[in-house]
């Protein structure tokens, strides 16, 4: 079997062991060193990385321009075309199907490379007065290694790499797809692609990030659908494919002709071309990661590590599976494989595949454009960055014109020059990552020790599944189920079982259990009149619910403690621009209602309802596991906030939605409806009516358990000394005493 490396075709002249092998060994040495230096973070923090990616550990108060998922998709989307697809094909052509095994092994060990580069990019980034962030390897090379000359040299090499490897190479690939796959003629395809690219990049990195969160998942879905539709009938059984990978991986003598050096040569060249194609060690992901909104640099480092995992373990395996199934395991068959797809190019699956490749390619161009822009700005400032923008667009269009006129020769030259520049650019960066591994490791330790991050495997799997589930839909369905009125004999059995499971005190309920027609009626049951005593002291503030107090204390400026090491912003929680400043440096109490508890909410004090703010959001559960692991949980979830004016100061009564909470309802306005199919943020002030409510009067209800948070103005209340963290409390019990009267009610809103 003749491999790509051994063949005498013109492709064999593009990349050889004399350049690829040194790159491969440098990547491997850097990966091995960082893996051991940082204690195998790819094993210890894999699920923590997934948690961060899903957004349940975001902190909106952090500085930056992108969220973790936007940076991830911008990075991985741009490496799928030239990396996972073309890179895998080149690797198999060089070394046969057994190279997939070595890609897996090496992927595992080099995952920390992106962790370190992205962490350092955030740690050493600069922020301009305009709010724009400047980041990339050149900044941490200069600041940490104190090697300005090396940073400048890296930036110049990076610009040439961007223009060739990141610009011309993917653009010509897209030109080929547009021409051969989608029947664009002449320059119509390149011009159309460049217009789309311009629309994305003129919006800056924010638009690149937002576009990536749409195009990357869409492209992946199109790719998966086209993959199984186009190739499904011809795919061999998967496990025999895996077996053949292992057999070929340890039979490389058959490929290279024997000898340990020959085997190493085959592994290094075939694997090396894959990792170079996936932009390993080139610093592009660091440039994008450097603008992420995060409170710890290592958080985005962990997310970036997942891109290597996805490319090496998932995409390489899928591409290799198709190539093996269709016998494309040497140079001739790999080069001929695109022709098989083009034979049915007008079929819907083929069109979907071409659209997926276009999506990946456009993201690739956008990501590299931003990387080059950062490098140009670093060297000579904004004027040179503007020149680079014009140069980038002009270069790719000129290359497309030459390709249309002269064909394959232009493409081959672009590949050769691009890969050579990528190799040159990788050397200073990989050496820098080795030297700066200690600094990145300190950032990782700082994040783990200070942030309250949890990375227990079982919990992380639970939280990952929880994040991916359609929580709002499930909650709506549960809410619908809870209102069903089943036959009486069935409902009594269900209600008794529920009451027994959660140890509900039925003696306090207003009605007999047989009188409740649905689960929802039972959840929102009223209590007997004498079941609770409301503290009647003039200045006593009472608990609004039967619940457990999960946190309380002082608000530090505008920050509330969610759990140890986890906090969130009052502004994020309240949403209202009108009132949130009133609660800076105030007090707060968080009440958690379990399914066991009475689900109605009562006013903590006599006052006038000024208005409300509704924020549609997610519906994460609010149990201990979620509170301890999901950063900023309460501001993420759906909320309905009632602003209550008392004679002693304002109270914000925040009702937080949660999983399986069908609705949040209030007594003072029946127009308010939560958890609808279509939901928008809304703030309403009652200007023409004074709505008064007595202490202990019903304010609202949850249709299942959740959380209530009381927030008080600064210097208006002393929290009761007898409230204890984690203990159950009944509504009407004193939780604090107001200090002095400030106004008389009612007031004119």
XYZ file of C-alpha atoms in Angstrom:
749
model
C 0.000 0.000 0.000
C 1.601 3.261 -1.115
C 1.112 6.176 1.200
C 1.050 9.862 0.458
C 4.508 10.223 1.955
C 6.072 7.604 -0.297
C 4.385 8.585 -3.549
C 6.074 10.490 -6.333
C 3.083 12.761 -6.862
C 3.468 16.511 -6.730
C 1.798 16.487 -3.327
C 4.779 14.673 -1.851
C 6.883 17.781 -2.440
C 4.676 19.959 -0.262
C 5.546 18.629 3.145
C 8.312 16.283 4.115
C 9.893 14.836 7.211
C 12.610 17.475 7.152
C 10.131 20.142 8.295
C 7.127 18.268 9.676
C 9.038 15.903 11.971
C 10.814 18.656 13.976
C 7.476 20.451 14.392
C 5.815 17.234 15.548
C 8.480 16.489 18.150
C 8.404 20.057 19.468
C 4.600 19.883 19.833
C 4.852 16.505 21.548
C 7.615 17.627 23.929
C 5.647 20.751 24.851
C 2.488 18.711 25.388
C 4.207 16.065 27.523
C 5.984 18.673 29.631
C 2.804 20.680 30.285
C 0.770 17.545 30.946
C 3.100 16.437 33.732
C 3.859 19.989 34.909
C 0.163 20.739 35.401
C -0.827 17.324 36.751
C -2.842 15.943 33.824
C -5.477 18.694 33.617
C -7.058 16.971 30.604
C -8.125 14.175 32.966
C -8.784 16.092 36.158
C -10.761 18.982 34.702
C -12.413 17.641 31.544
C -15.941 17.792 32.929
C -15.235 21.096 34.648
C -14.265 22.408 31.199
C -17.612 21.253 29.839
C -19.412 22.956 32.725
C -17.693 26.242 31.950
C -18.467 25.871 28.234
C -22.187 25.378 28.872
C -22.315 28.750 30.622
C -23.459 27.634 34.065
C -20.290 29.098 35.591
C -20.344 32.446 33.768
C -20.012 35.594 35.816
C -21.625 38.508 34.002
C -19.804 41.051 36.121
C -16.499 40.021 34.548
C -14.643 42.084 31.967
C -14.418 41.003 28.348
C -16.215 40.949 25.021
C -17.185 37.294 24.424
C -18.648 34.529 26.568
C -16.852 31.193 26.762
C -19.091 29.406 24.258
C -18.689 32.177 21.654
C -14.905 31.982 21.849
C -15.024 28.182 21.719
C -17.164 28.081 18.580
C -15.162 30.877 16.966
C -12.003 28.870 17.589
C -13.188 25.389 16.756
C -15.348 26.467 13.834
C -12.357 28.005 12.152
C -10.225 24.857 12.460
C -12.737 22.351 11.131
C -12.188 22.945 7.399
C -8.414 23.031 7.061
C -7.924 20.983 10.207
C -10.290 18.179 10.951
C -11.407 17.490 7.387
C -8.391 18.276 5.214
C -5.931 17.490 8.007
C -7.325 14.010 8.634
C -7.340 13.231 4.923
C -3.688 14.325 4.588
C -2.702 12.322 7.670
C -4.348 9.138 6.386
C -2.818 9.680 2.959
C 0.613 9.971 4.553
C 0.389 7.158 7.090
C -2.648 4.974 6.448
C -5.661 4.463 8.701
C -3.480 3.430 11.659
C -2.460 7.061 12.086
C -5.857 7.743 13.695
C -4.681 5.842 16.771
C -1.558 7.996 17.076
C -3.678 11.124 16.601
C -5.739 9.993 19.618
C -2.680 9.375 21.764
C -0.951 12.622 20.891
C -4.194 14.615 21.167
C -4.479 13.512 24.784
C -0.997 14.719 25.655
C -1.116 18.041 23.805
C -4.499 19.207 25.146
C -2.775 21.449 27.739
C -1.167 23.518 24.956
C -4.353 25.454 24.291
C -5.092 25.592 28.012
C -1.791 27.381 28.620
C -1.898 29.693 25.589
C -5.483 30.844 26.235
C -4.869 31.319 29.961
C -1.794 33.441 29.297
C -3.609 35.428 26.597
C -6.206 36.553 29.145
C -3.713 37.109 31.951
C -1.534 39.427 29.855
C -4.151 41.119 27.683
C -4.446 44.907 27.310
C -7.610 47.000 27.343
C -7.836 50.217 25.357
C -9.798 53.265 26.615
C -12.457 52.383 24.031
C -13.073 49.082 25.830
C -11.466 46.973 23.126
C -9.144 44.195 24.267
C -5.778 43.399 22.704
C -4.573 39.867 23.238
C -2.463 37.151 21.721
C 0.855 35.361 22.141
C 2.865 38.515 21.391
C 1.603 40.143 24.574
C 2.545 37.318 26.918
C 5.845 36.787 25.090
C 6.700 40.447 25.663
C 5.388 40.855 29.209
C 6.322 37.528 30.733
C 9.482 36.607 28.848
C 10.500 40.262 28.444
C 11.408 39.574 24.832
C 9.958 42.413 22.795
C 12.061 41.465 19.785
C 10.670 37.934 19.816
C 7.110 39.219 20.154
C 7.587 41.513 17.153
C 9.168 38.708 15.111
C 6.277 36.412 16.050
C 3.763 39.076 14.988
C 5.373 39.557 11.569
C 5.455 35.782 11.019
C 1.866 35.540 12.263
C 0.702 38.104 9.695
C 2.264 36.113 6.841
C 0.741 32.937 8.295
C -2.666 34.603 8.494
C -2.511 35.790 4.892
C -1.412 32.411 3.512
C -2.368 29.571 5.857
C -5.367 31.346 7.414
C -6.527 33.362 4.417
C -5.572 32.069 0.985
C -5.621 28.351 1.832
C -9.187 28.194 3.272
C -10.458 30.788 0.777
C -9.291 28.726 -2.178
C -10.842 25.649 -0.570
C -14.151 27.514 -0.368
C -13.733 28.739 -3.934
C -13.380 25.114 -5.035
C -16.496 24.096 -3.080
C -18.503 27.029 -4.440
C -17.426 26.320 -8.014
C -17.485 22.531 -8.145
C -20.144 21.818 -5.525
C -22.582 24.726 -5.714
C -22.076 25.664 -9.401
C -20.846 29.230 -8.864
C -19.074 30.460 -11.976
C -15.927 32.547 -12.229
C -15.443 34.999 -9.383
C -19.072 34.984 -8.245
C -18.344 32.465 -5.492
C -15.252 34.221 -4.058
C -16.948 37.620 -4.184
C -20.067 36.302 -2.423
C -17.946 34.687 0.304
C -15.890 37.856 0.777
C -19.071 39.941 1.180
C -20.308 37.611 3.919
C -16.888 37.732 5.536
C -16.822 41.537 5.462
C -20.260 41.703 7.072
C -18.980 39.560 9.934
C -15.588 41.142 10.548
C -16.664 44.802 10.329
C -18.735 44.151 13.444
C -15.592 43.318 15.393
C -14.957 40.356 17.635
C -18.409 40.533 19.187
C -20.044 39.864 15.823
C -17.501 37.159 15.083
C -18.414 35.481 18.379
C -22.163 35.806 17.882
C -21.898 34.528 14.306
C -19.794 31.589 15.471
C -22.453 30.485 17.965
C -24.876 30.214 15.033
C -22.693 29.050 12.142
C -20.577 26.498 14.027
C -23.473 24.487 15.563
C -25.456 24.841 12.327
C -22.473 23.669 10.290
C -21.902 20.731 12.625
C -25.570 19.685 12.394
C -25.519 19.979 8.588
C -22.267 18.043 8.494
C -23.589 15.221 10.703
C -26.822 14.945 8.697
C -24.954 14.950 5.374
C -22.353 12.567 6.774
C -24.814 9.807 7.592
C -27.113 10.485 4.638
C -24.341 10.499 2.053
C -22.107 7.816 3.512
C -24.323 5.864 5.893
C -25.128 3.019 3.526
C -21.464 2.516 2.669
C -20.031 2.701 6.184
C -18.421 -0.463 7.487
C -19.300 -1.690 11.001
C -17.738 0.706 13.477
C -15.993 -1.747 15.791
C -14.147 -3.551 12.970
C -13.016 -0.074 11.880
C -11.630 0.577 15.361
C -9.958 -2.816 15.356
C -8.290 -2.062 12.027
C -6.999 1.245 13.410
C -5.249 -0.590 16.240
C -3.907 -3.280 13.914
C -2.529 -0.746 11.439
C -1.188 1.490 14.213
C 1.091 -1.280 15.427
C 1.926 -2.587 11.954
C 3.549 0.508 10.546
C 6.389 -1.588 9.178
C 4.013 -2.501 6.403
C 3.633 1.159 5.594
C 7.161 2.416 5.915
C 9.171 -0.684 5.171
C 10.419 -1.564 8.649
C 12.784 -0.115 11.179
C 12.133 1.975 14.260
C 13.255 5.192 12.576
C 10.986 4.528 9.634
C 8.044 3.960 11.972
C 8.773 7.152 13.902
C 9.130 9.020 10.623
C 5.717 7.861 9.459
C 4.068 8.712 12.793
C 5.701 12.123 13.033
C 4.902 13.212 9.479
C 1.348 11.871 9.282
C 0.355 13.030 12.785
C 2.298 16.266 12.441
C 0.425 17.332 9.332
C -2.872 16.763 11.177
C -1.905 18.907 14.164
C -0.436 21.624 11.988
C -3.670 21.627 9.975
C -5.693 22.020 13.188
C -3.632 25.106 14.034
C -1.908 23.521 17.041
C 0.780 25.808 18.355
C -0.052 28.721 16.054
C -1.679 30.996 18.635
C -4.904 31.759 16.776
C -7.147 30.379 19.516
C -5.218 32.441 22.077
C -6.037 35.649 20.229
C -9.764 34.911 20.296
C -9.695 33.538 23.852
C -7.967 36.677 25.082
C -11.136 38.778 24.790
C -13.395 36.414 26.739
C -15.477 37.813 29.582
C -14.209 35.913 32.589
C -13.233 36.394 36.219
C -10.376 33.858 36.066
C -7.936 33.487 33.173
C -7.795 29.704 33.518
C -11.523 29.279 32.858
C -11.188 30.001 29.159
C -7.979 27.984 29.113
C -9.939 24.939 30.202
C -12.602 25.596 27.561
C -9.984 26.002 24.824
C -8.565 22.610 25.779
C -11.842 21.046 24.629
C -11.220 22.173 21.040
C -8.197 19.873 20.806
C -10.280 17.036 22.256
C -13.061 17.596 19.722
C -10.708 17.784 16.739
C -8.524 14.806 17.650
C -10.957 12.345 19.181
C -14.254 13.085 17.475
C -13.729 14.718 14.094
C -10.606 12.754 13.146
C -12.425 9.526 14.026
C -15.487 10.435 11.943
C -13.486 11.553 8.897
C -11.247 8.509 9.160
C -14.322 6.266 9.357
C -15.631 7.532 6.021
C -12.231 7.304 4.345
C -11.682 3.752 5.587
C -15.205 2.644 4.671
C -14.722 3.824 1.087
C -11.163 2.542 0.772
C -9.561 5.993 0.750
C -6.447 5.056 2.732
C -3.610 6.004 0.376
C -2.681 8.964 -1.770
C -4.560 8.049 -4.940
C -7.804 7.069 -3.227
C -7.748 10.075 -0.878
C -7.242 12.487 -3.774
C -10.002 10.767 -5.743
C -12.479 10.780 -2.841
C -13.899 14.310 -3.463
C -14.885 13.170 -6.943
C -17.232 10.619 -5.374
C -19.056 13.389 -3.544
C -19.196 15.616 -6.611
C -20.822 12.816 -8.643
C -24.088 13.546 -6.765
C -23.442 17.205 -6.043
C -27.021 18.261 -6.802
C -28.502 16.012 -4.102
C -29.736 17.640 -0.915
C -27.245 15.781 1.354
C -24.355 16.910 -0.849
C -25.579 20.501 -0.797
C -25.868 20.321 2.993
C -22.293 19.040 3.188
C -21.074 21.896 0.987
C -22.983 24.410 3.123
C -21.421 22.930 6.260
C -17.951 23.324 4.741
C -18.784 26.896 3.734
C -19.874 27.635 7.313
C -16.628 26.237 8.703
C -14.583 28.052 6.074
C -16.175 31.442 6.696
C -15.552 31.037 10.427
C -11.979 30.061 9.648
C -11.463 33.231 7.636
C -13.122 35.411 10.311
C -11.015 33.908 13.091
C -7.776 34.303 11.191
C -8.720 37.827 10.086
C -9.094 38.856 13.723
C -5.788 37.181 14.620
C -3.935 39.065 11.900
C -5.619 42.309 12.887
C -4.357 41.878 16.467
C -0.808 41.186 15.264
C -0.845 44.208 12.949
C -2.115 46.444 15.735
C 0.650 45.184 18.040
C 3.397 46.142 15.586
C 2.398 49.615 14.385
C -1.003 50.443 15.873
C -4.412 51.162 14.368
C -3.187 52.546 11.026
C -1.288 49.361 10.256
C -4.286 47.323 11.396
C -6.425 49.184 8.850
C -3.835 48.468 6.175
C -3.871 44.783 7.130
C -7.670 44.618 6.788
C -7.437 45.887 3.216
C -4.460 43.625 2.522
C -6.270 40.518 3.792
C -9.365 41.019 1.624
C -7.259 41.984 -1.376
C -4.967 38.969 -0.975
C -7.704 36.361 -0.794
C -9.596 37.840 -3.740
C -6.405 38.053 -5.811
C -5.545 34.440 -4.992
C -9.041 33.362 -6.000
C -8.682 35.173 -9.319
C -5.346 33.479 -9.986
C -6.853 30.120 -9.013
C -9.802 30.591 -11.379
C -7.381 31.500 -14.168
C -4.571 28.985 -13.538
C -6.182 26.201 -11.537
C -4.429 23.673 -9.324
C -0.932 25.186 -9.482
C -2.015 28.222 -7.453
C -3.670 26.026 -4.852
C -0.587 23.846 -4.440
C 1.674 26.857 -4.023
C -0.712 28.344 -1.430
C -0.668 25.111 0.579
C 3.103 24.850 0.525
C 3.763 28.473 1.460
C 1.003 28.506 4.082
C 2.194 25.384 5.854
C 5.795 26.605 5.817
C 4.791 29.915 7.429
C 2.663 28.064 9.983
C 5.687 25.954 10.919
C 7.876 29.041 11.352
C 5.239 30.788 13.486
C 4.782 27.775 15.758
C 8.404 27.575 16.936
C 8.601 30.710 19.162
C 5.125 30.085 20.523
C 5.726 26.451 21.494
C 9.013 27.356 23.182
C 7.230 30.172 25.045
C 4.488 27.824 26.248
C 7.092 25.486 27.717
C 8.810 28.384 29.500
C 5.538 29.861 30.773
C 3.874 26.619 31.891
C 4.502 27.501 35.530
C 2.665 30.824 35.202
C -0.374 29.171 33.613
C -0.361 26.440 36.252
C -0.471 29.070 39.007
C -3.495 30.648 37.323
C -5.207 27.259 37.178
C -4.507 26.578 40.854
C -5.757 30.042 41.737
C -9.015 29.412 39.920
C -9.591 26.010 41.517
C -8.745 27.189 45.036
C -10.484 30.568 45.032
C -13.518 30.204 42.809
C -15.364 27.426 44.578
C -15.250 25.401 41.354
C -16.250 21.793 41.750
C -15.064 19.060 39.454
C -16.436 15.820 40.896
C -17.190 13.565 37.940
C -20.702 12.422 38.893
C -21.812 15.933 39.776
C -20.313 17.354 36.617
C -22.104 14.783 34.460
C -25.354 15.672 36.203
C -24.801 19.403 35.660
C -23.771 18.855 32.033
C -26.912 16.850 31.294
C -28.937 19.412 33.208
C -27.537 22.236 31.090
C -28.219 20.473 27.803
C -31.807 19.517 28.650
C -34.596 21.823 27.380
C -35.443 22.950 30.918
C -38.104 25.489 29.998
C -39.950 22.979 27.820
C -39.748 20.291 30.508
C -41.032 22.745 33.107
C -43.945 23.739 30.881
C -44.829 20.090 30.328
C -44.582 19.421 34.055
C -46.767 22.462 34.716
C -49.328 21.127 32.243
C -49.238 17.682 33.844
C -49.682 19.168 37.315
C -52.961 20.821 36.258
C -54.496 17.618 34.895
C -57.621 16.580 36.753
C -57.497 12.810 36.887
C -60.279 10.605 38.237
C -60.708 11.131 41.971
C -59.494 7.678 43.041
C -56.295 8.094 40.994
C -55.620 11.635 42.184
C -55.982 10.700 45.849
C -53.397 7.924 45.440
C -50.970 10.290 43.665
C -51.410 13.068 46.222
C -50.986 10.747 49.189
C -47.866 9.235 47.658
C -46.448 12.706 47.006
C -47.270 13.882 50.523
C -45.661 10.773 52.041
C -42.546 11.016 49.864
C -41.899 14.625 50.906
C -43.229 14.313 54.487
C -45.817 17.068 54.014
C -47.836 18.024 57.104
C -51.398 17.545 55.863
C -52.908 18.763 59.155
C -51.979 22.349 58.231
C -53.728 22.276 54.835
C -56.947 24.230 54.444
C -58.705 21.316 52.703
C -58.748 17.559 53.062
C -56.424 15.845 50.594
C -59.338 14.306 48.716
C -60.662 17.788 47.901
C -57.686 18.750 45.709
C -58.476 18.111 42.048
C -54.908 18.289 40.712
C -51.270 18.279 41.742
C -51.121 22.012 41.074
C -53.968 22.726 43.470
C -52.184 20.683 46.112
C -48.831 22.396 45.465
C -50.429 25.815 45.883
C -52.650 24.824 48.808
C -53.641 27.418 51.379
C -53.071 26.850 55.098
C -55.624 26.868 57.869
C -56.131 30.345 59.307
C -54.469 29.520 62.633
C -51.546 27.549 61.155
C -49.114 30.514 61.220
C -48.633 33.463 63.555
C -47.479 36.752 62.038
C -45.183 38.808 64.263
C -47.186 41.996 64.811
C -44.353 44.132 66.190
C -44.377 47.468 64.384
C -40.863 47.208 62.955
C -40.608 43.408 62.623
C -39.872 42.064 59.129
C -41.159 38.523 58.670
C -40.251 35.569 56.527
C -42.320 35.531 53.318
C -42.308 31.731 53.012
C -42.040 28.364 54.667
C -38.498 27.549 53.608
C -34.849 27.008 54.485
C -32.521 29.990 54.785
C -29.601 29.243 52.473
C -27.707 32.535 52.721
C -27.989 35.971 54.304
C -25.849 38.943 55.186
C -24.567 42.262 53.908
C -24.266 43.236 50.266
C -20.680 44.290 49.531
C -21.204 47.250 47.217
C -23.371 45.390 44.681
C -22.359 41.767 45.280
C -24.425 39.042 46.952
C -23.034 35.717 48.143
C -24.659 32.693 46.502
C -22.442 30.100 48.190
C -18.860 29.823 49.402
C -16.624 31.215 46.667
C -19.600 32.058 44.420
C -21.291 35.435 44.225
C -23.384 37.492 41.827
C -24.352 41.070 41.113
C -27.405 42.832 42.526
C -27.807 44.595 39.195
C -27.959 41.270 37.344
C -30.438 39.921 39.872
C -32.824 42.887 39.929
C -32.585 43.908 36.276
C -34.339 47.204 36.984
C -32.270 50.274 36.134
C -34.679 52.364 38.201
C -34.253 50.640 41.554
C -31.093 48.543 41.711
C -28.860 51.396 42.964
C -31.077 51.719 46.040
C -29.886 48.330 47.278
C -26.119 48.885 47.060
C -24.511 47.934 50.403
C -27.849 46.734 51.722
C -28.848 43.392 53.279
C -30.256 40.195 51.797
C -31.802 36.863 52.812
C -32.264 33.846 50.519
C -35.126 31.398 51.198
C -35.243 27.994 49.476
C -38.624 26.252 49.117
C -38.437 22.481 48.718
C -41.320 20.341 47.378
C -42.184 19.683 51.020
C -42.952 23.322 51.741
C -46.052 25.458 51.549
C -45.719 27.244 48.209
C -47.407 30.597 48.737
C -45.404 33.792 49.182
C -46.429 36.506 51.655
C -45.472 40.118 52.091
C -42.612 40.560 54.568
C -43.959 43.952 55.673
C -46.744 46.460 55.224
C -46.108 48.597 52.183
C -46.970 49.921 48.766
C -46.194 47.929 45.626
C -44.287 50.298 43.336
C -43.973 47.966 40.374
C -42.302 44.821 39.113
C -39.567 43.612 36.801
C -39.844 40.333 34.886
C -36.760 38.660 33.409
C -37.238 35.521 31.326
C -34.327 33.155 31.801
C -33.306 29.569 32.203
C -34.910 27.173 34.635
C -32.028 25.483 36.425
C -32.948 23.720 39.659
C -32.117 25.672 42.819
C -31.132 22.750 45.028
C -27.855 22.645 46.951
C -25.949 20.897 44.159
C -26.909 23.537 41.605
C -26.320 26.460 43.985
C -22.822 25.200 44.831
C -21.808 24.569 41.227
C -23.608 26.945 38.848
C -22.062 30.393 38.902
C -24.587 33.230 39.177
C -27.468 30.749 39.288
C -30.215 33.112 40.436
C -29.532 35.859 37.838
C -29.509 33.139 35.148
C -32.960 31.832 36.066
C -36.352 33.311 35.310
C -37.270 35.973 37.861
C -40.220 38.124 38.868
C -39.217 40.966 41.196
C -41.759 42.946 43.219
C -40.570 46.328 44.490
C -42.217 47.096 47.834
C -42.007 50.557 49.418
C -42.324 50.505 53.213
C -42.161 53.413 55.614
C -38.672 52.217 56.552
C -37.250 51.744 53.058
C -37.642 49.628 49.949
C -37.702 45.822 49.778
C -37.144 43.860 46.590
C -39.008 40.554 46.758
C -37.333 38.356 44.133
C -39.195 35.224 43.108
C -36.794 32.929 41.249
C -38.115 30.318 38.829
C -36.613 26.837 38.746
C -36.932 23.461 37.051
C -40.492 22.164 37.153
C -41.889 25.506 38.303
C -44.783 25.787 35.889
C -45.613 29.418 36.719
C -44.956 32.227 39.146
C -48.132 34.140 39.955
C -48.799 37.280 42.010
C -51.952 38.516 43.685
C -51.642 42.187 42.794
C -51.685 41.839 38.987
C -53.301 38.928 37.143
C -51.798 40.081 33.833
C -48.349 38.857 34.833
C -47.669 35.436 33.319
C -44.287 33.685 33.483
C -42.762 30.756 31.560
C -44.672 31.434 28.343
C -43.536 30.144 24.963
C -42.626 33.688 23.921
C -41.126 35.774 26.713
C -39.580 39.218 26.945
C -38.074 41.273 29.742
C -40.573 43.752 31.146
C -40.517 46.499 33.765
C -43.734 48.120 34.954
C -44.294 50.980 37.414
C -47.786 51.506 38.881
C -48.226 55.233 38.257
C -51.983 55.715 38.468
C -52.869 53.444 41.364
C -51.609 52.837 44.909
C -51.486 49.093 45.620
C -51.141 48.518 49.361
C -50.402 45.175 50.994
C -50.363 44.190 54.673
C -47.621 42.311 56.442
C -48.246 38.586 56.016
C -50.796 39.015 53.223
C -50.437 36.735 50.238
C -48.193 38.236 47.572
C -47.885 35.352 45.124
C -47.235 31.669 44.685
C -44.959 29.141 43.015
C -46.506 26.277 41.121
C -43.806 23.995 42.610
C -40.798 24.817 44.827
C -38.175 27.473 44.192
C -36.407 30.407 45.866
C -37.324 33.817 47.248
C -34.688 36.478 47.929
C -35.390 39.578 50.018
C -33.090 42.544 49.375
C -33.186 45.593 51.661
C -31.856 49.124 51.254
C -28.639 50.206 52.926
C -28.802 50.973 56.656
C -32.521 50.269 57.007
C -32.581 46.891 58.794
C -30.827 44.763 61.365
C -31.129 41.074 60.554
C -32.470 38.996 63.428
C -29.677 37.347 65.475
C -31.645 34.096 65.759
C -31.786 33.270 62.020
C -29.511 30.323 61.302
C -28.037 29.269 57.979
C -29.563 26.015 56.765
C -32.426 25.912 59.255
C -36.114 25.734 58.363
C -38.282 28.753 59.013
C -42.038 29.360 58.765
C -43.659 32.343 57.155
C -44.528 35.041 59.665
C -41.377 34.430 61.742
C -39.237 37.512 62.385
C -36.108 37.757 60.234
C -35.138 41.347 61.044
C -36.115 44.705 62.561
C -36.338 47.955 60.682
C -34.410 50.860 62.239
C -36.376 54.071 61.716
C -39.211 55.449 59.656
C -38.217 57.441 56.604
C -41.530 58.281 54.894
C -45.281 57.996 55.253
C -47.472 55.827 53.026
C -49.045 55.898 50.567
C -46.746 57.819 48.272
C -47.298 59.037 44.744
C -45.265 56.735 42.453
